[in-house]
Amino acid sequence: MRRLKAVIQKLLALALFAEDTSHLRGQLIRQDQVFQANGWVRGDNEF
């Protein structure tokens, strides 16, 4: 479901834009890396 992938990326971008704190940004970046490690962000992985 590519739509879910787009929603996740949009939420991450909005959170980074709304809360410009280094602590939250680091937390979101780590969360994004976990998604990538699980293959959630890669386009070749379909649910």
JSON list of C-alpha atoms in Angstrom, two decimals, residues 4-36:
[
{"chain": "A", "resi": 4, "resn": "LEU", "atom": "CA", "xyz": [0.30, 4.28, 3.72]},
{"chain": "A", "resi": 5, "resn": "LYS", "atom": "CA", "xyz": [3.96, 4.90, 2.89]},
{"chain": "A", "resi": 6, "resn": "ALA", "atom": "CA", "xyz": [3.10, 8.41, 1.68]},
{"chain": "A", "resi": 7, "resn": "VAL", "atom": "CA", "xyz": [1.02, 9.11, 4.80]},
{"chain": "A", "resi": 8, "resn": "ILE", "atom": "CA", "xyz": [3.88, 8.04, 7.09]},
{"chain": "A", "resi": 9, "resn": "GLN", "atom": "CA", "xyz": [6.36, 10.26, 5.24]},
{"chain": "A", "resi": 10, "resn": "LYS", "atom": "CA", "xyz": [3.94, 13.20, 5.30]},
{"chain": "A", "resi": 11, "resn": "LEU", "atom": "CA", "xyz": [3.35, 12.84, 9.04]},
{"chain": "A", "resi": 12, "resn": "LEU", "atom": "CA", "xyz": [7.09, 12.73, 9.68]},
{"chain": "A", "resi": 13, "resn": "ALA", "atom": "CA", "xyz": [7.62, 15.84, 7.54]},
{"chain": "A", "resi": 14, "resn": "LEU", "atom": "CA", "xyz": [4.78, 17.71, 9.26]},
{"chain": "A", "resi": 15, "resn": "ALA", "atom": "CA", "xyz": [6.10, 16.79, 12.69]},
{"chain": "A", "resi": 16, "resn": "LEU", "atom": "CA", "xyz": [9.58, 18.00, 11.79]},
{"chain": "A", "resi": 17, "resn": "PHE", "atom": "CA", "xyz": [8.13, 21.25, 10.44]},
{"chain": "A", "resi": 18, "resn": "ALA", "atom": "CA", "xyz": [5.84, 21.89, 13.42]},
{"chain": "A", "resi": 19, "resn": "GLU", "atom": "CA", "xyz": [8.25, 20.93, 16.21]},
{"chain": "A", "resi": 20, "resn": "ASP", "atom": "CA", "xyz": [11.71, 22.19, 15.33]},
{"chain": "A", "resi": 21, "resn": "THR", "atom": "CA", "xyz": [13.51, 20.74, 18.35]},
{"chain": "A", "resi": 22, "resn": "SER", "atom": "CA", "xyz": [16.65, 18.68, 18.01]},
{"chain": "A", "resi": 23, "resn": "HIS", "atom": "CA", "xyz": [15.39, 16.11, 20.54]},
{"chain": "A", "resi": 24, "resn": "LEU", "atom": "CA", "xyz": [12.16, 15.40, 18.65]},
{"chain": "A", "resi": 25, "resn": "ARG", "atom": "CA", "xyz": [13.94, 15.47, 15.31]},
{"chain": "A", "resi": 26, "resn": "GLY", "atom": "CA", "xyz": [16.45, 12.87, 16.51]},
{"chain": "A", "resi": 27, "resn": "GLN", "atom": "CA", "xyz": [13.60, 10.72, 17.80]},
{"chain": "A", "resi": 28, "resn": "LEU", "atom": "CA", "xyz": [11.75, 10.88, 14.47]},
{"chain": "A", "resi": 29, "resn": "ILE", "atom": "CA", "xyz": [14.91, 10.16, 12.50]},
{"chain": "A", "resi": 30, "resn": "ARG", "atom": "CA", "xyz": [15.52, 7.06, 14.61]},
{"chain": "A", "resi": 31, "resn": "GLN", "atom": "CA", "xyz": [11.89, 6.01, 14.08]},
{"chain": "A", "resi": 32, "resn": "ASP", "atom": "CA", "xyz": [12.28, 6.50, 10.32]},
{"chain": "A", "resi": 33, "resn": "GLN", "atom": "CA", "xyz": [15.42, 4.35, 10.36]},
{"chain": "A", "resi": 34, "resn": "VAL", "atom": "CA", "xyz": [13.46, 1.62, 12.14]},
{"chain": "A", "resi": 35, "resn": "PHE", "atom": "CA", "xyz": [10.79, 1.82, 9.43]},
{"chain": "A", "resi": 36, "resn": "GLN", "atom": "CA", "xyz": [13.48, 1.51, 6.76]}
]
